[in-house]
């Protein structure tokens, strides 16, 4: 049985001592609405799902906690089920990092609805084993969008155990002092969230320190669209244009080989592998969700209905509709081939569709994840 949303919200707010006003400011709701949620007077509707996801990020919930938070409202998972995910092979990423000269910086990029990266602890353990002479540090960027630079860098200093950090300048000095003592491998996750000005300042400081202490600072930065923009958006002026990039790609067939699922499904004509691929392509959260439904003996009609009313897809396409040229989006929704894949997609609509995992790369072309997902978008556009 799912926990009560009001109880979970109250519990998580108390855990980090968050006020209703602070939560409301960060997620774009009124303080009265947040208080009503917390007291159980009202609950968020489907159109507020993105606000609930933002709330989970601000309250520092991990992927499993976020899914449970959403489930308490009857919403679909935001992330693929961590427990049933296959470990990712990061050896290619580390080889790429070691070949990046003179500045060892790598951006580990992933689309929406899968952790960034899926197993942080695996990277930390591999880095510790590969670089015994390095101090391996990890920090996740704060979600708060209203945070000022002094607060942001004080947060970073605290989580990296740097002494005397009060602002961006003292952060740079403190990290510089630490690098003089020992080489550092720094893993930063959720690089795309929070205040964009603070992110840019951090990227500038890290680039500067990499250039000052060549080979003594290794950076592994994990994120999505926002992190990618720091490498590609402004060409030669981009703050992280000196970094290598590595795109994590979820592969449905590889993932399914690690799952306990019947070879044949319902009518003994379609395998579960074929069925899931037809319904969701390589979408991690949808694959995870429908895999669980198959194990609960959902019929094919029930699976199609579940996908047609998926609140996560509704919110993701709603994000696209807010920024897209409707005529351009209509053309894309009528096509199976959406053009060539590029590391940085200039078209804002294609870029948003890609990072929200609604479209994917296939043989260096862009295609819809699946026909049902394309149809879902068409239905929303014509509503």
Short mmCIF file of C-alpha atoms in Angstrom, two decimals:
data_model
loop_
_atom_site.label_atom_id
_atom_site.label_comp_id
_atom_site.label_asym_id
_atom_site.label_seq_id
_atom_site.Cartn_x
_atom_site.Cartn_y
_atom_site.Cartn_z
CA UNK A 1 0.00 0.00 0.00
CA UNK A 2 1.31 3.46 -0.91
CA UNK A 3 2.11 5.90 1.89
CA UNK A 4 -0.05 8.98 2.40
CA UNK A 5 1.17 11.99 0.41
CA UNK A 6 0.56 14.49 3.23
CA UNK A 7 2.53 12.33 5.68
CA UNK A 8 5.43 11.93 3.26
CA UNK A 9 5.52 15.66 2.47
CA UNK A 10 5.52 16.56 6.16
CA UNK A 11 8.22 13.97 6.91
CA UNK A 12 10.54 15.13 4.11
CA UNK A 13 10.03 18.82 4.92
CA UNK A 14 10.88 18.20 8.56
CA UNK A 15 13.96 16.23 7.56
CA UNK A 16 15.59 19.27 5.95
CA UNK A 17 13.70 21.87 8.03
CA UNK A 18 12.01 23.33 4.96
CA UNK A 19 9.23 25.86 5.42
CA UNK A 20 6.07 25.90 3.31
CA UNK A 21 7.11 29.31 2.00
CA UNK A 22 10.52 28.04 0.87
CA UNK A 23 9.02 25.00 -0.86
CA UNK A 24 6.34 27.15 -2.52
CA UNK A 25 8.91 29.63 -3.84
CA UNK A 26 11.07 26.90 -5.38
CA UNK A 27 8.28 24.92 -7.05
CA UNK A 28 6.11 27.78 -8.28
CA UNK A 29 3.09 27.24 -6.02
CA UNK A 30 1.49 29.37 -3.31
CA UNK A 31 2.36 28.83 0.35
CA UNK A 32 -1.33 28.16 1.00
CA UNK A 33 -1.33 25.34 -1.57
CA UNK A 34 1.75 23.71 0.00
CA UNK A 35 0.23 23.99 3.49
CA UNK A 36 -3.00 22.43 2.21
CA UNK A 37 -1.02 19.53 0.72
CA UNK A 38 0.87 19.09 3.97
CA UNK A 39 -2.32 19.05 6.07
CA UNK A 40 -4.12 16.70 3.69
CA UNK A 41 -6.75 19.33 2.83
CA UNK A 42 -6.05 18.95 -0.89
CA UNK A 43 -3.77 17.02 -3.24
CA UNK A 44 -1.91 17.98 -6.43
CA UNK A 45 -3.71 17.19 -9.67
CA UNK A 46 -2.07 15.70 -12.77
CA UNK A 47 -1.30 19.16 -14.12
CA UNK A 48 0.78 19.82 -11.01
CA UNK A 49 2.90 16.68 -11.41
CA UNK A 50 5.95 18.70 -12.49
CA UNK A 51 5.59 20.79 -9.32
CA UNK A 52 5.61 17.59 -7.26
CA UNK A 53 8.77 16.39 -9.05
CA UNK A 54 10.37 19.80 -8.40
CA UNK A 55 9.32 19.49 -4.76
CA UNK A 56 11.02 16.09 -4.50
CA UNK A 57 14.24 17.57 -5.91
CA UNK A 58 14.15 20.53 -3.51
CA UNK A 59 13.55 18.14 -0.59
CA UNK A 60 16.65 16.16 -1.73
CA UNK A 61 14.83 12.90 -2.34
CA UNK A 62 16.68 10.14 -4.13
CA UNK A 63 15.19 8.34 -7.11
CA UNK A 64 13.37 5.67 -5.09
CA UNK A 65 11.97 8.27 -2.68
CA UNK A 66 10.80 10.42 -5.60
CA UNK A 67 8.97 7.47 -7.15
CA UNK A 68 7.33 6.67 -3.78
CA UNK A 69 6.37 10.35 -3.38
CA UNK A 70 4.64 10.28 -6.78
CA UNK A 71 3.05 6.88 -6.13
CA UNK A 72 1.36 8.28 -3.01
CA UNK A 73 -0.68 10.43 -5.43
CA UNK A 74 -1.28 7.62 -7.90
CA UNK A 75 1.24 9.14 -10.35
CA UNK A 76 3.61 7.14 -12.55
CA UNK A 77 7.29 6.74 -11.69
CA UNK A 78 9.68 9.52 -12.66
CA UNK A 79 12.74 7.25 -12.75
CA UNK A 80 13.43 3.72 -13.91
CA UNK A 81 13.26 1.26 -11.03
CA UNK A 82 16.80 1.37 -9.63
CA UNK A 83 16.61 -2.11 -8.12
CA UNK A 84 15.87 -3.71 -11.49
CA UNK A 85 18.40 -1.70 -13.51
CA UNK A 86 21.55 -3.32 -14.86
CA UNK A 87 24.83 -1.78 -13.73
CA UNK A 88 26.31 0.50 -16.37
CA UNK A 89 29.80 -0.26 -17.66
CA UNK A 90 31.77 2.92 -16.92
CA UNK A 91 35.13 1.59 -18.14
CA UNK A 92 34.66 3.34 -21.51
CA UNK A 93 33.95 6.60 -19.71
CA UNK A 94 37.11 6.30 -17.60
CA UNK A 95 39.23 5.51 -20.68
CA UNK A 96 37.78 8.59 -22.34
CA UNK A 97 38.60 10.66 -19.25
CA UNK A 98 42.21 9.43 -19.22
CA UNK A 99 42.63 10.25 -22.92
CA UNK A 100 41.33 13.80 -22.48
CA UNK A 101 44.38 16.04 -22.57
CA UNK A 102 45.59 18.37 -21.27
CA UNK A 103 42.54 18.87 -19.05
CA UNK A 104 40.82 15.69 -17.76
CA UNK A 105 37.18 16.82 -17.76
CA UNK A 106 34.31 14.62 -18.88
CA UNK A 107 30.61 15.40 -19.05
CA UNK A 108 28.47 12.32 -18.42
CA UNK A 109 25.20 13.24 -20.13
CA UNK A 110 21.87 11.45 -19.80
CA UNK A 111 18.32 12.09 -20.92
CA UNK A 112 15.41 12.41 -18.51
CA UNK A 113 13.99 9.72 -16.22
CA UNK A 114 17.14 7.86 -15.37
CA UNK A 115 19.47 8.78 -12.54
CA UNK A 116 22.48 10.92 -13.51
CA UNK A 117 24.39 8.64 -13.56
CA UNK A 118 22.46 5.48 -12.66
CA UNK A 119 24.99 4.28 -10.08
CA UNK A 120 26.94 7.14 -8.48
CA UNK A 121 28.54 4.79 -5.97
CA UNK A 122 29.95 2.63 -8.78
CA UNK A 123 31.78 5.64 -10.23
CA UNK A 124 33.10 6.65 -6.79
CA UNK A 125 34.38 3.12 -6.10
CA UNK A 126 35.96 2.79 -9.56
CA UNK A 127 37.66 6.20 -9.25
CA UNK A 128 38.97 5.32 -5.78
CA UNK A 129 40.41 2.04 -7.09
CA UNK A 130 41.87 3.56 -10.29
CA UNK A 131 43.39 6.65 -8.68
CA UNK A 132 44.62 5.67 -5.18
CA UNK A 133 46.77 8.80 -5.03
CA UNK A 134 43.71 11.02 -5.57
CA UNK A 135 41.17 12.25 -3.07
CA UNK A 136 37.79 11.29 -4.58
CA UNK A 137 35.01 13.76 -3.73
CA UNK A 138 31.33 13.79 -4.64
CA UNK A 139 28.70 16.52 -4.40
CA UNK A 140 25.20 16.94 -5.84
CA UNK A 141 24.27 20.49 -6.79
CA UNK A 142 21.51 22.10 -4.71
CA UNK A 143 18.11 22.29 -6.38
CA UNK A 144 17.22 25.74 -5.00
CA UNK A 145 16.78 28.21 -7.84
CA UNK A 146 16.54 31.26 -5.57
CA UNK A 147 19.90 30.60 -3.92
CA UNK A 148 22.47 33.40 -4.23
CA UNK A 149 26.14 32.78 -5.13
CA UNK A 150 27.39 33.14 -1.54
CA UNK A 151 24.86 30.55 -0.31
CA UNK A 152 25.61 28.26 -3.25
CA UNK A 153 29.37 28.22 -2.73
CA UNK A 154 29.04 27.91 1.04
CA UNK A 155 26.89 24.81 0.38
CA UNK A 156 29.55 23.45 -2.00
CA UNK A 157 32.33 24.13 0.48
CA UNK A 158 30.46 22.38 3.29
CA UNK A 159 29.75 19.26 1.22
CA UNK A 160 33.34 19.07 -0.05
CA UNK A 161 34.79 19.62 3.46
CA UNK A 162 36.56 22.82 2.40
CA UNK A 163 37.22 25.13 5.31
CA UNK A 164 36.34 28.83 5.45
CA UNK A 165 34.17 29.01 2.32
CA UNK A 166 31.79 31.99 2.42
CA UNK A 167 31.51 32.91 -1.28
CA UNK A 168 32.80 32.07 -4.76
CA UNK A 169 36.25 33.60 -4.21
CA UNK A 170 36.92 31.76 -0.95
CA UNK A 171 35.64 28.55 -2.60
CA UNK A 172 38.18 28.91 -5.41
CA UNK A 173 40.98 29.65 -2.93
CA UNK A 174 40.03 26.70 -0.69
CA UNK A 175 39.89 24.23 -3.58
CA UNK A 176 43.16 25.64 -4.91
CA UNK A 177 44.82 25.07 -1.51
CA UNK A 178 43.49 21.50 -1.43
CA UNK A 179 44.91 20.80 -4.91
CA UNK A 180 48.35 21.92 -3.81
CA UNK A 181 48.26 19.20 -1.15
CA UNK A 182 46.75 16.29 -3.09
CA UNK A 183 45.31 15.52 -6.55
CA UNK A 184 41.50 15.43 -6.61
CA UNK A 185 38.93 13.54 -8.67
CA UNK A 186 35.69 15.48 -8.29
CA UNK A 187 32.32 13.93 -9.19
CA UNK A 188 29.44 16.40 -9.43
CA UNK A 189 25.93 15.06 -10.08
CA UNK A 190 22.73 16.87 -11.08
CA UNK A 191 24.81 19.61 -12.68
CA UNK A 192 21.80 20.91 -14.63
CA UNK A 193 19.64 21.73 -11.61
CA UNK A 194 19.45 24.88 -9.51
CA UNK A 195 20.51 28.44 -10.21
CA UNK A 196 21.98 28.76 -13.75
CA UNK A 197 24.14 31.76 -12.81
CA UNK A 198 25.74 29.78 -9.98
CA UNK A 199 26.31 26.82 -12.32
CA UNK A 200 28.09 29.04 -14.80
CA UNK A 201 30.25 30.55 -12.06
CA UNK A 202 31.15 27.06 -10.82
CA UNK A 203 32.00 25.90 -14.35
CA UNK A 204 34.28 28.92 -14.80
CA UNK A 205 36.07 28.28 -11.49
CA UNK A 206 36.56 24.57 -12.25
CA UNK A 207 37.89 25.30 -15.72
CA UNK A 208 40.31 27.86 -14.28
CA UNK A 209 41.60 25.41 -11.66
CA UNK A 210 42.02 22.67 -14.27
CA UNK A 211 44.19 25.03 -16.28
CA UNK A 212 46.17 26.10 -13.19
CA UNK A 213 46.72 22.57 -11.84
CA UNK A 214 47.13 20.52 -15.01
CA UNK A 215 46.48 16.85 -14.28
CA UNK A 216 45.83 17.38 -10.57
CA UNK A 217 42.09 18.01 -10.91
CA UNK A 218 39.94 15.42 -12.69
CA UNK A 219 36.31 16.38 -13.22
CA UNK A 220 33.37 14.03 -13.82
CA UNK A 221 30.28 16.19 -14.26
CA UNK A 222 26.89 14.49 -14.62
CA UNK A 223 23.75 16.11 -15.96
CA UNK A 224 21.46 16.66 -18.90
CA UNK A 225 20.43 19.54 -21.12
CA UNK A 226 21.78 22.29 -18.86
CA UNK A 227 25.22 20.70 -18.59
CA UNK A 228 25.37 20.01 -22.32
CA UNK A 229 24.68 23.70 -22.99
CA UNK A 230 27.81 24.68 -21.03
CA UNK A 231 29.87 22.74 -23.58
CA UNK A 232 28.05 23.42 -26.85
CA UNK A 233 25.66 26.37 -26.69
CA UNK A 234 28.15 29.19 -27.30
CA UNK A 235 30.77 27.42 -29.40
CA UNK A 236 34.30 28.53 -28.59
CA UNK A 237 32.95 30.78 -25.82
CA UNK A 238 31.29 27.88 -23.98
CA UNK A 239 32.73 27.46 -20.50
CA UNK A 240 33.25 23.70 -20.79
CA UNK A 241 34.16 23.44 -24.47
CA UNK A 242 37.48 21.85 -23.44
CA UNK A 243 35.66 18.86 -21.88
CA UNK A 244 34.99 15.48 -23.44
CA UNK A 245 31.41 14.21 -23.39
CA UNK A 246 29.89 10.77 -22.90
CA UNK A 247 26.19 10.13 -23.54
CA UNK A 248 24.67 7.38 -21.39
CA UNK A 249 22.13 5.46 -23.45
CA UNK A 250 19.54 3.09 -21.97
CA UNK A 251 19.18 -0.08 -24.05
CA UNK A 252 15.93 -1.94 -23.47
CA UNK A 253 17.16 -5.30 -24.78
CA UNK A 254 20.30 -5.30 -22.62
CA UNK A 255 18.26 -4.31 -19.58
CA UNK A 256 15.66 -7.03 -20.16
CA UNK A 257 18.33 -9.73 -20.26
CA UNK A 258 18.81 -9.11 -16.55
CA UNK A 259 15.12 -9.35 -15.67
CA UNK A 260 12.98 -12.35 -14.74
CA UNK A 261 10.24 -12.08 -17.33
CA UNK A 262 8.34 -14.68 -19.34
CA UNK A 263 9.69 -15.25 -22.83
CA UNK A 264 6.21 -15.19 -24.35
CA UNK A 265 3.39 -12.80 -23.62
CA UNK A 266 -0.39 -13.34 -23.61
CA UNK A 267 -1.06 -14.81 -27.05
CA UNK A 268 2.34 -16.58 -27.34
CA UNK A 269 3.04 -14.63 -30.52
CA UNK A 270 4.83 -11.60 -29.12
CA UNK A 271 7.76 -11.78 -26.73
CA UNK A 272 7.85 -9.34 -23.83
CA UNK A 273 10.99 -7.86 -25.38
CA UNK A 274 9.18 -7.15 -28.67
CA UNK A 275 6.08 -5.87 -26.92
CA UNK A 276 7.91 -3.41 -24.66
CA UNK A 277 10.02 -2.15 -27.56
CA UNK A 278 6.88 -1.55 -29.64
CA UNK A 279 5.18 0.32 -26.80
CA UNK A 280 8.00 2.46 -25.36
CA UNK A 281 11.19 2.01 -27.41
CA UNK A 282 14.21 2.62 -25.18
CA UNK A 283 12.46 4.85 -22.63
CA UNK A 284 13.83 3.75 -19.21
CA UNK A 285 11.04 4.81 -16.85
CA UNK A 286 8.23 3.63 -19.12
CA UNK A 287 10.00 0.31 -19.74
CA UNK A 288 10.44 -0.18 -16.01
CA UNK A 289 6.81 0.72 -15.31
CA UNK A 290 5.33 -1.55 -18.00
CA UNK A 291 7.69 -4.38 -17.05
CA UNK A 292 6.17 -4.27 -13.57
CA UNK A 293 2.68 -4.22 -15.11
CA UNK A 294 3.45 -7.30 -17.23
CA UNK A 295 4.54 -9.12 -14.08
CA UNK A 296 1.15 -8.17 -12.59
CA UNK A 297 -0.50 -9.93 -15.57
CA UNK A 298 -1.84 -6.81 -17.27
CA UNK A 299 -3.57 -7.56 -20.56
CA UNK A 300 -2.37 -5.92 -23.77
CA UNK A 301 -5.40 -3.61 -23.68
CA UNK A 302 -4.55 -2.59 -20.10
CA UNK A 303 -0.92 -1.87 -21.04
CA UNK A 304 -2.02 0.33 -23.94
CA UNK A 305 -4.51 2.13 -21.71
CA UNK A 306 -1.86 2.67 -19.02
CA UNK A 307 0.44 4.24 -21.59
CA UNK A 308 -2.32 6.37 -23.13
CA UNK A 309 -3.08 7.90 -19.71
CA UNK A 310 0.49 8.15 -18.40
CA UNK A 311 0.84 11.34 -16.33
CA UNK A 312 4.61 11.51 -16.84
CA UNK A 313 4.20 11.60 -20.63
CA UNK A 314 1.45 14.20 -20.22
CA UNK A 315 3.75 16.50 -18.22
CA UNK A 316 6.72 15.97 -20.53
CA UNK A 317 4.77 16.81 -23.68
CA UNK A 318 3.26 19.75 -21.82
CA UNK A 319 6.80 21.08 -21.27
CA UNK A 320 7.43 20.80 -25.01
CA UNK A 321 4.15 22.53 -25.87
CA UNK A 322 5.12 25.50 -23.69
CA UNK A 323 8.25 26.27 -25.72
CA UNK A 324 7.56 24.77 -29.16
CA UNK A 325 6.38 26.36 -32.35
CA UNK A 326 3.09 24.48 -32.80
CA UNK A 327 3.45 24.21 -36.58
CA UNK A 328 7.00 22.86 -36.25
CA UNK A 329 5.89 20.35 -33.60
CA UNK A 330 2.97 19.25 -35.78
CA UNK A 331 5.39 18.50 -38.64
CA UNK A 332 7.67 16.52 -36.33
CA UNK A 333 4.75 14.49 -34.98
CA UNK A 334 3.82 13.45 -38.54
CA UNK A 335 7.32 12.21 -39.33
CA UNK A 336 9.24 9.07 -38.39
CA UNK A 337 12.69 10.46 -39.30
CA UNK A 338 13.41 13.70 -37.45
CA UNK A 339 16.81 14.44 -38.96
CA UNK A 340 20.45 13.93 -38.06
CA UNK A 341 21.62 13.59 -34.48
CA UNK A 342 24.04 16.28 -33.32
CA UNK A 343 25.68 16.62 -29.90
CA UNK A 344 23.98 20.01 -29.60
CA UNK A 345 20.64 20.31 -31.40
CA UNK A 346 20.10 23.87 -32.58
CA UNK A 347 16.33 23.49 -32.92
CA UNK A 348 14.79 24.22 -29.51
CA UNK A 349 11.86 21.83 -30.02
CA UNK A 350 14.04 18.89 -31.06
CA UNK A 351 16.42 19.64 -28.22
CA UNK A 352 13.64 19.59 -25.62
CA UNK A 353 12.14 16.39 -27.08
CA UNK A 354 15.55 14.70 -26.97
CA UNK A 355 16.49 15.61 -23.40
CA UNK A 356 13.01 14.65 -22.18
CA UNK A 357 13.63 11.20 -23.74
CA UNK A 358 10.64 11.43 -26.07
CA UNK A 359 12.93 10.94 -29.07
CA UNK A 360 16.22 9.06 -29.30
CA UNK A 361 19.31 8.52 -31.40
CA UNK A 362 19.20 5.59 -33.85
CA UNK A 363 22.08 5.12 -36.33
CA UNK A 364 22.91 8.83 -35.92
CA UNK A 365 19.35 9.81 -36.84
CA UNK A 366 16.64 11.09 -34.52
CA UNK A 367 13.47 9.01 -34.20
CA UNK A 368 10.49 8.86 -31.86
CA UNK A 369 10.91 6.45 -28.97
CA UNK A 370 7.84 4.56 -30.18
CA UNK A 371 4.67 4.93 -32.23
CA UNK A 372 2.41 5.10 -29.11
CA UNK A 373 4.56 7.93 -27.71
CA UNK A 374 4.36 9.83 -31.01
CA UNK A 375 0.58 9.28 -31.02
CA UNK A 376 0.36 10.53 -27.44
CA UNK A 377 1.99 13.79 -28.54
CA UNK A 378 -0.34 14.13 -31.51
CA UNK A 379 -3.36 13.70 -29.27
CA UNK A 380 -2.12 16.38 -26.88
CA UNK A 381 -1.40 18.81 -29.71
CA UNK A 382 -4.93 18.48 -31.08
CA UNK A 383 -6.73 18.67 -27.71
#
